[in-house]
PDB file of C-alpha atoms in Angstrom:
ATOM      1  CA  UNK A  28      36.443   5.967   6.017  1.00 45.00           C
ATOM      2  CA  UNK A  29      33.331   5.342   8.076  1.00 46.00           C
ATOM      3  CA  UNK A  30      33.591   5.287  11.861  1.00 49.00           C
ATOM      4  CA  UNK A  31      30.933   3.658  13.965  1.00 54.00           C
ATOM      5  CA  UNK A  32      31.246   3.920  17.706  1.00 55.00           C
ATOM      6  CA  UNK A  33      29.228   1.551  19.804  1.00 61.00           C
ATOM      7  CA  UNK A  34      28.513   2.043  23.485  1.00 60.00           C
ATOM      8  CA  UNK A  35      31.558   0.019  24.522  1.00 58.00           C
ATOM      9  CA  UNK A  36      33.841   2.077  22.288  1.00 57.00           C
ATOM     10  CA  UNK A  37      32.388   5.275  23.681  1.00 52.00           C
ATOM     11  CA  UNK A  38      32.885   4.112  27.273  1.00 50.00           C
ATOM     12  CA  UNK A  39      36.455   2.983  26.618  1.00 49.00           C
ATOM     13  CA  UNK A  40      37.269   6.307  24.938  1.00 55.00           C
ATOM     14  CA  UNK A  41      35.639   8.279  27.749  1.00 52.00           C
ATOM     15  CA  UNK A  42      37.450   6.290  30.419  1.00 47.00           C
ATOM     16  CA  UNK A  43      40.756   6.786  28.631  1.00 51.00           C
ATOM     17  CA  UNK A  44      40.217  10.532  28.357  1.00 49.00           C
ATOM     18  CA  UNK A  45      39.214  10.742  32.024  1.00 47.00           C
ATOM     19  CA  UNK A  46      42.273   8.739  33.060  1.00 44.00           C
ATOM     20  CA  UNK A  47      44.515  11.060  31.072  1.00 48.00           C
ATOM     21  CA  UNK A  48      42.913  14.110  32.666  1.00 48.00           C
ATOM     22  CA  UNK A  49      43.334  12.659  36.148  1.00 44.00           C
ATOM     23  CA  UNK A  50      46.891  11.531  35.420  1.00 46.00           C
ATOM     24  CA  UNK A  51      47.787  15.095  34.554  1.00 47.00           C
ATOM     25  CA  UNK A  52      46.670  16.203  38.018  1.00 45.00           C
ATOM     26  CA  UNK A  53      48.616  13.582  39.960  1.00 42.00           C
ATOM     27  CA  UNK A  54      51.901  14.768  41.386  1.00 43.00           C
ATOM     28  CA  UNK A  55      54.864  12.495  40.934  1.00 44.00           C
ATOM     29  CA  UNK A  56      57.863  12.016  43.172  1.00 40.00           C
ATOM     30  CA  UNK A  57      60.565  14.662  43.506  1.00 44.00           C
ATOM     31  CA  UNK A  58      62.793  12.651  41.173  1.00 43.00           C
ATOM     32  CA  UNK A  59      60.043  12.455  38.578  1.00 39.00           C
ATOM     33  CA  UNK A  60      59.413  16.205  38.731  1.00 39.00           C
ATOM     34  CA  UNK A  61      63.140  16.875  38.480  1.00 44.00           C
ATOM     35  CA  UNK A  62      63.542  14.638  35.430  1.00 46.00           C
ATOM     36  CA  UNK A  63      60.635  16.308  33.649  1.00 43.00           C
ATOM     37  CA  UNK A  64      60.988  19.899  34.857  1.00 44.00           C
ATOM     38  CA  UNK A  65      62.133  21.005  31.401  1.00 43.00           C
ATOM     39  CA  UNK A  66      58.697  20.173  29.934  1.00 46.00           C
ATOM     40  CA  UNK A  67      57.039  23.090  31.705  1.00 47.00           C
ATOM     41  CA  UNK A  68      59.666  25.708  30.882  1.00 49.00           C
ATOM     42  CA  UNK A  69      58.017  28.734  29.349  1.00 51.00           C
ATOM     43  CA  UNK A  70      54.505  27.330  29.815  1.00 60.00           C
ATOM     44  CA  UNK A  71      53.334  29.350  32.818  1.00 72.00           C
ATOM     45  CA  UNK A  72      49.820  28.455  33.892  1.00 78.00           C
ATOM     46  CA  UNK A  73      47.179  31.133  34.159  1.00 88.00           C
ATOM     47  CA  UNK A  74      46.367  31.431  37.883  1.00 92.00           C
ATOM     48  CA  UNK A  75      42.630  32.040  37.346  1.00 92.00           C
ATOM     49  CA  UNK A  76      42.429  29.006  35.069  1.00 94.00           C
ATOM     50  CA  UNK A  77      44.368  26.881  37.533  1.00 94.00           C
ATOM     51  CA  UNK A  78      42.043  27.938  40.370  1.00 96.00           C
ATOM     52  CA  UNK A  79      39.045  27.151  38.160  1.00 97.00           C
ATOM     53  CA  UNK A  80      40.412  23.685  37.371  1.00 96.00           C
ATOM     54  CA  UNK A  81      40.603  22.895  41.087  1.00 97.00           C
ATOM     55  CA  UNK A  82      37.204  24.408  41.921  1.00 97.00           C
ATOM     56  CA  UNK A  83      35.495  22.691  38.971  1.00 98.00           C
ATOM     57  CA  UNK A  84      36.965  19.382  40.115  1.00 97.00           C
ATOM     58  CA  UNK A  85      35.595  19.982  43.633  1.00 97.00           C
ATOM     59  CA  UNK A  86      32.224  20.952  42.165  1.00 97.00           C
ATOM     60  CA  UNK A  87      32.174  17.765  40.102  1.00 97.00           C
ATOM     61  CA  UNK A  88      32.910  15.683  43.201  1.00 97.00           C
ATOM     62  CA  UNK A  89      30.089  17.411  45.091  1.00 96.00           C
ATOM     63  CA  UNK A  90      27.626  16.938  42.225  1.00 96.00           C
ATOM     64  CA  UNK A  91      28.607  13.264  42.039  1.00 96.00           C
ATOM     65  CA  UNK A  92      27.696  12.969  45.741  1.00 95.00           C
ATOM     66  CA  UNK A  93      24.471  14.930  45.289  1.00 95.00           C
ATOM     67  CA  UNK A  94      22.992  12.815  42.492  1.00 96.00           C
ATOM     68  CA  UNK A  95      22.710   9.487  44.361  1.00 97.00           C
ATOM     69  CA  UNK A  96      21.533  11.343  47.482  1.00 96.00           C
ATOM     70  CA  UNK A  97      18.721  12.981  45.506  1.00 95.00           C
ATOM     71  CA  UNK A  98      17.767   9.689  43.862  1.00 96.00           C
ATOM     72  CA  UNK A  99      17.596   7.901  47.221  1.00 96.00           C
ATOM     73  CA  UNK A 100      15.590  10.757  48.761  1.00 94.00           C
ATOM     74  CA  UNK A 101      13.128  10.811  45.861  1.00 94.00           C
ATOM     75  CA  UNK A 102      12.646   7.039  46.187  1.00 96.00           C
ATOM     76  CA  UNK A 103      11.767   7.631  49.850  1.00 95.00           C
ATOM     77  CA  UNK A 104       9.123  10.185  48.843  1.00 94.00           C
ATOM     78  CA  UNK A 105      11.121  13.444  49.067  1.00 91.00           C
ATOM     79  CA  UNK A 106       9.923  14.638  45.657  1.00 92.00           C
ATOM     80  CA  UNK A 107      10.986  18.235  46.353  1.00 92.00           C
ATOM     81  CA  UNK A 108      14.535  17.204  45.377  1.00 93.00           C
ATOM     82  CA  UNK A 109      13.512  16.426  41.787  1.00 94.00           C
ATOM     83  CA  UNK A 110      14.652  19.837  40.534  1.00 93.00           C
ATOM     84  CA  UNK A 111      17.941  19.479  42.425  1.00 93.00           C
ATOM     85  CA  UNK A 112      18.502  16.140  40.735  1.00 95.00           C
ATOM     86  CA  UNK A 113      17.732  17.528  37.284  1.00 96.00           C
ATOM     87  CA  UNK A 114      20.074  20.505  37.652  1.00 96.00           C
ATOM     88  CA  UNK A 115      22.824  18.330  39.146  1.00 96.00           C
ATOM     89  CA  UNK A 116      22.630  15.882  36.240  1.00 97.00           C
ATOM     90  CA  UNK A 117      22.852  18.735  33.718  1.00 96.00           C
ATOM     91  CA  UNK A 118      25.690  20.397  35.622  1.00 97.00           C
ATOM     92  CA  UNK A 119      27.711  17.174  35.878  1.00 97.00           C
ATOM     93  CA  UNK A 120      28.511  17.073  32.152  1.00 96.00           C
ATOM     94  CA  UNK A 121      29.302  20.772  31.892  1.00 98.00           C
ATOM     95  CA  UNK A 122      31.476  20.983  35.009  1.00 98.00           C
ATOM     96  CA  UNK A 123      33.290  17.787  33.973  1.00 97.00           C
ATOM     97  CA  UNK A 124      34.140  19.407  30.641  1.00 97.00           C
ATOM     98  CA  UNK A 125      35.193  22.600  32.425  1.00 97.00           C
ATOM     99  CA  UNK A 126      37.453  20.732  34.856  1.00 97.00           C
ATOM    100  CA  UNK A 127      39.104  18.852  31.989  1.00 96.00           C
ATOM    101  CA  UNK A 128      39.638  21.892  29.758  1.00 96.00           C
ATOM    102  CA  UNK A 129      40.825  24.101  32.626  1.00 95.00           C
ATOM    103  CA  UNK A 130      43.321  21.456  33.754  1.00 94.00           C
ATOM    104  CA  UNK A 131      44.634  21.010  30.209  1.00 91.00           C
ATOM    105  CA  UNK A 132      44.991  24.585  28.916  1.00 88.00           C
ATOM    106  CA  UNK A 133      47.871  26.746  30.201  1.00 90.00           C
ATOM    107  CA  UNK A 134      46.005  29.927  29.176  1.00 90.00           C
ATOM    108  CA  UNK A 135      42.278  30.467  28.581  1.00 89.00           C
ATOM    109  CA  UNK A 136      41.377  30.323  24.901  1.00 92.00           C
ATOM    110  CA  UNK A 137      38.264  32.036  23.546  1.00 94.00           C
ATOM    111  CA  UNK A 138      36.449  28.693  23.626  1.00 95.00           C
ATOM    112  CA  UNK A 139      37.596  28.118  27.222  1.00 96.00           C
ATOM    113  CA  UNK A 140      36.188  31.495  28.257  1.00 96.00           C
ATOM    114  CA  UNK A 141      32.891  30.679  26.514  1.00 97.00           C
ATOM    115  CA  UNK A 142      32.693  27.322  28.299  1.00 98.00           C
ATOM    116  CA  UNK A 143      33.448  29.056  31.610  1.00 97.00           C
ATOM    117  CA  UNK A 144      30.572  31.483  31.004  1.00 98.00           C
ATOM    118  CA  UNK A 145      28.193  28.620  30.281  1.00 98.00           C
ATOM    119  CA  UNK A 146      29.451  26.615  33.254  1.00 98.00           C
ATOM    120  CA  UNK A 147      28.836  29.609  35.556  1.00 98.00           C
ATOM    121  CA  UNK A 148      25.195  29.655  34.429  1.00 98.00           C
ATOM    122  CA  UNK A 149      24.760  25.930  35.058  1.00 98.00           C
ATOM    123  CA  UNK A 150      26.408  26.302  38.489  1.00 98.00           C
ATOM    124  CA  UNK A 151      24.037  29.128  39.425  1.00 98.00           C
ATOM    125  CA  UNK A 152      21.026  27.071  38.319  1.00 97.00           C
ATOM    126  CA  UNK A 153      22.168  24.231  40.549  1.00 97.00           C
ATOM    127  CA  UNK A 154      22.879  26.597  43.454  1.00 97.00           C
ATOM    128  CA  UNK A 155      19.390  28.109  43.093  1.00 97.00           C
ATOM    129  CA  UNK A 156      17.793  24.638  43.088  1.00 96.00           C
ATOM    130  CA  UNK A 157      19.753  23.647  46.213  1.00 95.00           C
ATOM    131  CA  UNK A 158      19.042  26.778  48.295  1.00 95.00           C
ATOM    132  CA  UNK A 159      15.523  25.864  49.494  1.00 94.00           C
ATOM    133  CA  UNK A 160      16.913  22.630  50.964  1.00 94.00           C
ATOM    134  CA  UNK A 161      19.921  24.039  52.879  1.00 94.00           C
ATOM    135  CA  UNK A 162      18.287  23.688  56.313  1.00 94.00           C
ATOM    136  CA  UNK A 163      17.067  20.118  55.840  1.00 93.00           C
ATOM    137  CA  UNK A 164      19.831  18.546  53.743  1.00 93.00           C
ATOM    138  CA  UNK A 165      23.542  19.130  54.408  1.00 94.00           C
ATOM    139  CA  UNK A 166      24.363  17.673  50.984  1.00 93.00           C
ATOM    140  CA  UNK A 167      22.243  20.365  49.321  1.00 94.00           C
ATOM    141  CA  UNK A 168      23.997  23.115  51.277  1.00 96.00           C
ATOM    142  CA  UNK A 169      27.448  21.757  50.424  1.00 96.00           C
ATOM    143  CA  UNK A 170      26.502  21.376  46.761  1.00 96.00           C
ATOM    144  CA  UNK A 171      24.988  24.865  46.523  1.00 96.00           C
ATOM    145  CA  UNK A 172      27.978  26.512  48.196  1.00 97.00           C
ATOM    146  CA  UNK A 173      30.420  24.619  45.981  1.00 97.00           C
ATOM    147  CA  UNK A 174      28.429  25.638  42.899  1.00 98.00           C
ATOM    148  CA  UNK A 175      28.567  29.291  43.999  1.00 98.00           C
ATOM    149  CA  UNK A 176      32.364  29.151  44.378  1.00 98.00           C
ATOM    150  CA  UNK A 177      32.736  27.416  41.019  1.00 98.00           C
ATOM    151  CA  UNK A 178      30.511  30.037  39.349  1.00 98.00           C
ATOM    152  CA  UNK A 179      32.751  32.822  40.712  1.00 97.00           C
ATOM    153  CA  UNK A 180      35.865  31.060  39.378  1.00 97.00           C
ATOM    154  CA  UNK A 181      34.135  30.575  36.025  1.00 97.00           C
ATOM    155  CA  UNK A 182      33.241  34.278  35.924  1.00 97.00           C
ATOM    156  CA  UNK A 183      36.895  35.190  36.519  1.00 96.00           C
ATOM    157  CA  UNK A 184      37.985  33.118  33.518  1.00 96.00           C
ATOM    158  CA  UNK A 185      35.027  34.050  31.303  1.00 95.00           C
ATOM    159  CA  UNK A 186      35.776  37.746  31.788  1.00 91.00           C
ATOM    160  CA  UNK A 187      39.520  37.350  31.121  1.00 65.00           C
ATOM    161  CA  UNK A 188      40.703  38.917  27.905  1.00 51.00           C
TER     162      UNK A 188
END
């Protein structure tokens, strides 16, 4: 069986996966939680992984704000933000994957820990690229600080045995 995925199919699949990931983070009403409380019995979430899921989501939101800011600034001649843009674009995919995996897994698997280690490196690269711009661009400072927090959360999961 041959499977060909065109751009539309890829986008639909990606949007579906993203919607499922977001849906898992949305809290329902008290009645809804009560009716489905039995689903989580015995499936305690790892606190470091749960904290990473939240921090990675915040990091993703910050990176999503940083990218258009950098693009607009570069168009206006602020070429010093080119490295920030490049690291933010690279980080976006990795931190998106980290946020999704961390939100899905109740306990960190070996592959989750490996992804967390890689994500920490990408976060530190982005933080390093943002640092020279902290004084002039609030977005850069917010992004760099968020990346630093996310890297620490990633380290906590990556080092978990």
